[in-house]
């Protein structure tokens, strides 16, 4: 489980020592940024494989930071969330699988009640994000995606991704083989109300629709960060 040092539960891992700061800029190295903390400039780790400023304007905004445990880390802090409209948008996309797993375990996603959950389980050569099985042995492959935005409507995907297209081709094969698949898009921002599939990425768009025709289920929802805890926000409409 995630816990803050005051015992607040988050989702799946332990997080300690939340610190507030003011964002200055992202570095040329996309995994680093500079933040003002108590009047001092600090270099902080950015837990994302893409630049956060592709999604959000961060300069001079209040941010939340977590203290890094490893003594071998170059930085003392990691970027955790940014304040928008008096709410916090999480920026750590690496947390998305843990968040979805936690919400399934807590029975927040009613259609995905499960007996057991496995992470990164291999099925016919495909590495799942999550695999759930119920008492009857029925299983459901869960593919998890995350989005970060300050807008109410988000285009998805936000960038071209050969990996995402390849995943859909493998999902299509699994559906043909009789597997059940659910594609979950999780917004780390409470502001998002709608997710629209971007048909300009034609290969992804058509592959996604083919998977739907073969029985793939989809759902999307947001999460909130409130009183030191990540909680289920609301369902989000997916527009094709």
JSON list of N, CA and C in Angstrom, two decimals, residues 125-126 161-177 203-212:
[
{"chain": "A", "resi": 125, "resn": "UNK", "atom": "N", "xyz": [2.62, -15.17, -24.96]},
{"chain": "A", "resi": 125, "resn": "UNK", "atom": "CA", "xyz": [3.66, -14.24, -25.38]},
{"chain": "A", "resi": 125, "resn": "UNK", "atom": "C", "xyz": [3.36, -12.78, -25.13]},
{"chain": "A", "resi": 126, "resn": "UNK", "atom": "N", "xyz": [2.18, -12.48, -24.61]},
{"chain": "A", "resi": 126, "resn": "UNK", "atom": "CA", "xyz": [1.79, -11.09, -24.35]},
{"chain": "A", "resi": 126, "resn": "UNK", "atom": "C", "xyz": [1.91, -10.80, -22.85]},
{"chain": "A", "resi": 161, "resn": "UNK", "atom": "N", "xyz": [2.42, 6.26, -31.23]},
{"chain": "A", "resi": 161, "resn": "UNK", "atom": "CA", "xyz": [3.13, 5.23, -30.48]},
{"chain": "A", "resi": 161, "resn": "UNK", "atom": "C", "xyz": [3.06, 3.89, -31.21]},
{"chain": "A", "resi": 162, "resn": "UNK", "atom": "N", "xyz": [4.19, 3.47, -31.73]},
{"chain": "A", "resi": 162, "resn": "UNK", "atom": "CA", "xyz": [4.25, 2.15, -32.38]},
{"chain": "A", "resi": 162, "resn": "UNK", "atom": "C", "xyz": [3.97, 1.05, -31.37]},
{"chain": "A", "resi": 163, "resn": "UNK", "atom": "N", "xyz": [4.42, 1.27, -30.15]},
{"chain": "A", "resi": 163, "resn": "UNK", "atom": "CA", "xyz": [4.20, 0.26, -29.10]},
{"chain": "A", "resi": 163, "resn": "UNK", "atom": "C", "xyz": [2.70, 0.06, -28.83]},
{"chain": "A", "resi": 164, "resn": "UNK", "atom": "N", "xyz": [1.95, 1.16, -28.76]},
{"chain": "A", "resi": 164, "resn": "UNK", "atom": "CA", "xyz": [0.51, 1.05, -28.52]},
{"chain": "A", "resi": 164, "resn": "UNK", "atom": "C", "xyz": [-0.20, 0.35, -29.67]},
{"chain": "A", "resi": 165, "resn": "UNK", "atom": "N", "xyz": [0.25, 0.62, -30.90]},
{"chain": "A", "resi": 165, "resn": "UNK", "atom": "CA", "xyz": [-0.34, -0.05, -32.07]},
{"chain": "A", "resi": 165, "resn": "UNK", "atom": "C", "xyz": [-0.02, -1.54, -32.04]},
{"chain": "A", "resi": 166, "resn": "UNK", "atom": "N", "xyz": [1.22, -1.87, -31.69]},
{"chain": "A", "resi": 166, "resn": "UNK", "atom": "CA", "xyz": [1.60, -3.29, -31.61]},
{"chain": "A", "resi": 166, "resn": "UNK", "atom": "C", "xyz": [0.80, -4.00, -30.52]},
{"chain": "A", "resi": 167, "resn": "UNK", "atom": "N", "xyz": [0.61, -3.32, -29.38]},
{"chain": "A", "resi": 167, "resn": "UNK", "atom": "CA", "xyz": [-0.19, -3.91, -28.31]},
{"chain": "A", "resi": 167, "resn": "UNK", "atom": "C", "xyz": [-1.60, -4.24, -28.79]},
{"chain": "A", "resi": 168, "resn": "UNK", "atom": "N", "xyz": [-2.20, -3.33, -29.54]},
{"chain": "A", "resi": 168, "resn": "UNK", "atom": "CA", "xyz": [-3.55, -3.58, -30.05]},
{"chain": "A", "resi": 168, "resn": "UNK", "atom": "C", "xyz": [-3.58, -4.76, -31.02]},
{"chain": "A", "resi": 169, "resn": "UNK", "atom": "N", "xyz": [-2.52, -4.91, -31.81]},
{"chain": "A", "resi": 169, "resn": "UNK", "atom": "CA", "xyz": [-2.47, -6.07, -32.73]},
{"chain": "A", "resi": 169, "resn": "UNK", "atom": "C", "xyz": [-2.40, -7.37, -31.94]},
{"chain": "A", "resi": 170, "resn": "UNK", "atom": "N", "xyz": [-1.67, -7.37, -30.83]},
{"chain": "A", "resi": 170, "resn": "UNK", "atom": "CA", "xyz": [-1.58, -8.57, -29.98]},
{"chain": "A", "resi": 170, "resn": "UNK", "atom": "C", "xyz": [-2.90, -8.80, -29.25]},
{"chain": "A", "resi": 171, "resn": "UNK", "atom": "N", "xyz": [-3.53, -7.72, -28.81]},
{"chain": "A", "resi": 171, "resn": "UNK", "atom": "CA", "xyz": [-4.83, -7.85, -28.16]},
{"chain": "A", "resi": 171, "resn": "UNK", "atom": "C", "xyz": [-5.85, -8.44, -29.12]},
{"chain": "A", "resi": 172, "resn": "UNK", "atom": "N", "xyz": [-5.79, -8.02, -30.37]},
{"chain": "A", "resi": 172, "resn": "UNK", "atom": "CA", "xyz": [-6.69, -8.56, -31.39]},
{"chain": "A", "resi": 172, "resn": "UNK", "atom": "C", "xyz": [-6.52, -10.07, -31.51]},
{"chain": "A", "resi": 173, "resn": "UNK", "atom": "N", "xyz": [-5.27, -10.53, -31.50]},
{"chain": "A", "resi": 173, "resn": "UNK", "atom": "CA", "xyz": [-5.01, -11.97, -31.56]},
{"chain": "A", "resi": 173, "resn": "UNK", "atom": "C", "xyz": [-5.58, -12.68, -30.35]},
{"chain": "A", "resi": 174, "resn": "UNK", "atom": "N", "xyz": [-5.39, -12.09, -29.16]},
{"chain": "A", "resi": 174, "resn": "UNK", "atom": "CA", "xyz": [-5.91, -12.70, -27.94]},
{"chain": "A", "resi": 174, "resn": "UNK", "atom": "C", "xyz": [-7.44, -12.78, -27.97]},
{"chain": "A", "resi": 175, "resn": "UNK", "atom": "N", "xyz": [-8.09, -11.76, -28.48]},
{"chain": "A", "resi": 175, "resn": "UNK", "atom": "CA", "xyz": [-9.55, -11.78, -28.60]},
{"chain": "A", "resi": 175, "resn": "UNK", "atom": "C", "xyz": [-10.00, -12.87, -29.56]},
{"chain": "A", "resi": 176, "resn": "UNK", "atom": "N", "xyz": [-9.28, -13.05, -30.66]},
{"chain": "A", "resi": 176, "resn": "UNK", "atom": "CA", "xyz": [-9.59, -14.14, -31.59]},
{"chain": "A", "resi": 176, "resn": "UNK", "atom": "C", "xyz": [-9.44, -15.50, -30.92]},
{"chain": "A", "resi": 177, "resn": "UNK", "atom": "N", "xyz": [-8.52, -15.58, -29.95]},
{"chain": "A", "resi": 177, "resn": "UNK", "atom": "CA", "xyz": [-8.27, -16.84, -29.25]},
{"chain": "A", "resi": 177, "resn": "UNK", "atom": "C", "xyz": [-9.25, -17.06, -28.10]},
{"chain": "A", "resi": 203, "resn": "UNK", "atom": "N", "xyz": [-3.91, 4.28, -37.80]},
{"chain": "A", "resi": 203, "resn": "UNK", "atom": "CA", "xyz": [-3.63, 2.87, -37.54]},
{"chain": "A", "resi": 203, "resn": "UNK", "atom": "C", "xyz": [-4.09, 2.48, -36.14]},
{"chain": "A", "resi": 204, "resn": "UNK", "atom": "N", "xyz": [-3.77, 3.34, -35.15]},
{"chain": "A", "resi": 204, "resn": "UNK", "atom": "CA", "xyz": [-4.21, 3.07, -33.78]},
{"chain": "A", "resi": 204, "resn": "UNK", "atom": "C", "xyz": [-5.74, 3.08, -33.71]},
{"chain": "A", "resi": 205, "resn": "UNK", "atom": "N", "xyz": [-6.34, 4.10, -34.29]},
{"chain": "A", "resi": 205, "resn": "UNK", "atom": "CA", "xyz": [-7.80, 4.27, -34.23]},
{"chain": "A", "resi": 205, "resn": "UNK", "atom": "C", "xyz": [-8.53, 3.06, -34.81]},
{"chain": "A", "resi": 206, "resn": "UNK", "atom": "N", "xyz": [-8.12, 2.62, -35.98]},
{"chain": "A", "resi": 206, "resn": "UNK", "atom": "CA", "xyz": [-8.80, 1.49, -36.63]},
{"chain": "A", "resi": 206, "resn": "UNK", "atom": "C", "xyz": [-8.54, 0.18, -35.88]},
{"chain": "A", "resi": 207, "resn": "UNK", "atom": "N", "xyz": [-7.33, 0.02, -35.35]},
{"chain": "A", "resi": 207, "resn": "UNK", "atom": "CA", "xyz": [-7.03, -1.19, -34.57]},
{"chain": "A", "resi": 207, "resn": "UNK", "atom": "C", "xyz": [-7.87, -1.22, -33.30]},
{"chain": "A", "resi": 208, "resn": "UNK", "atom": "N", "xyz": [-8.04, -0.06, -32.68]},
{"chain": "A", "resi": 208, "resn": "UNK", "atom": "CA", "xyz": [-8.86, 0.03, -31.47]},
{"chain": "A", "resi": 208, "resn": "UNK", "atom": "C", "xyz": [-10.30, -0.37, -31.77]},
{"chain": "A", "resi": 209, "resn": "UNK", "atom": "N", "xyz": [-10.85, 0.16, -32.86]},
{"chain": "A", "resi": 209, "resn": "UNK", "atom": "CA", "xyz": [-12.23, -0.16, -33.23]},
{"chain": "A", "resi": 209, "resn": "UNK", "atom": "C", "xyz": [-12.39, -1.64, -33.59]},
{"chain": "A", "resi": 210, "resn": "UNK", "atom": "N", "xyz": [-11.38, -2.22, -34.24]},
{"chain": "A", "resi": 210, "resn": "UNK", "atom": "CA", "xyz": [-11.42, -3.65, -34.55]},
{"chain": "A", "resi": 210, "resn": "UNK", "atom": "C", "xyz": [-11.47, -4.47, -33.28]},
{"chain": "A", "resi": 211, "resn": "UNK", "atom": "N", "xyz": [-10.70, -4.06, -32.28]},
{"chain": "A", "resi": 211, "resn": "UNK", "atom": "CA", "xyz": [-10.71, -4.78, -31.00]},
{"chain": "A", "resi": 211, "resn": "UNK", "atom": "C", "xyz": [-12.07, -4.65, -30.32]},
{"chain": "A", "resi": 212, "resn": "UNK", "atom": "N", "xyz": [-12.69, -3.48, -30.41]},
{"chain": "A", "resi": 212, "resn": "UNK", "atom": "CA", "xyz": [-14.03, -3.31, -29.87]},
{"chain": "A", "resi": 212, "resn": "UNK", "atom": "C", "xyz": [-15.02, -4.24, -30.55]}
]
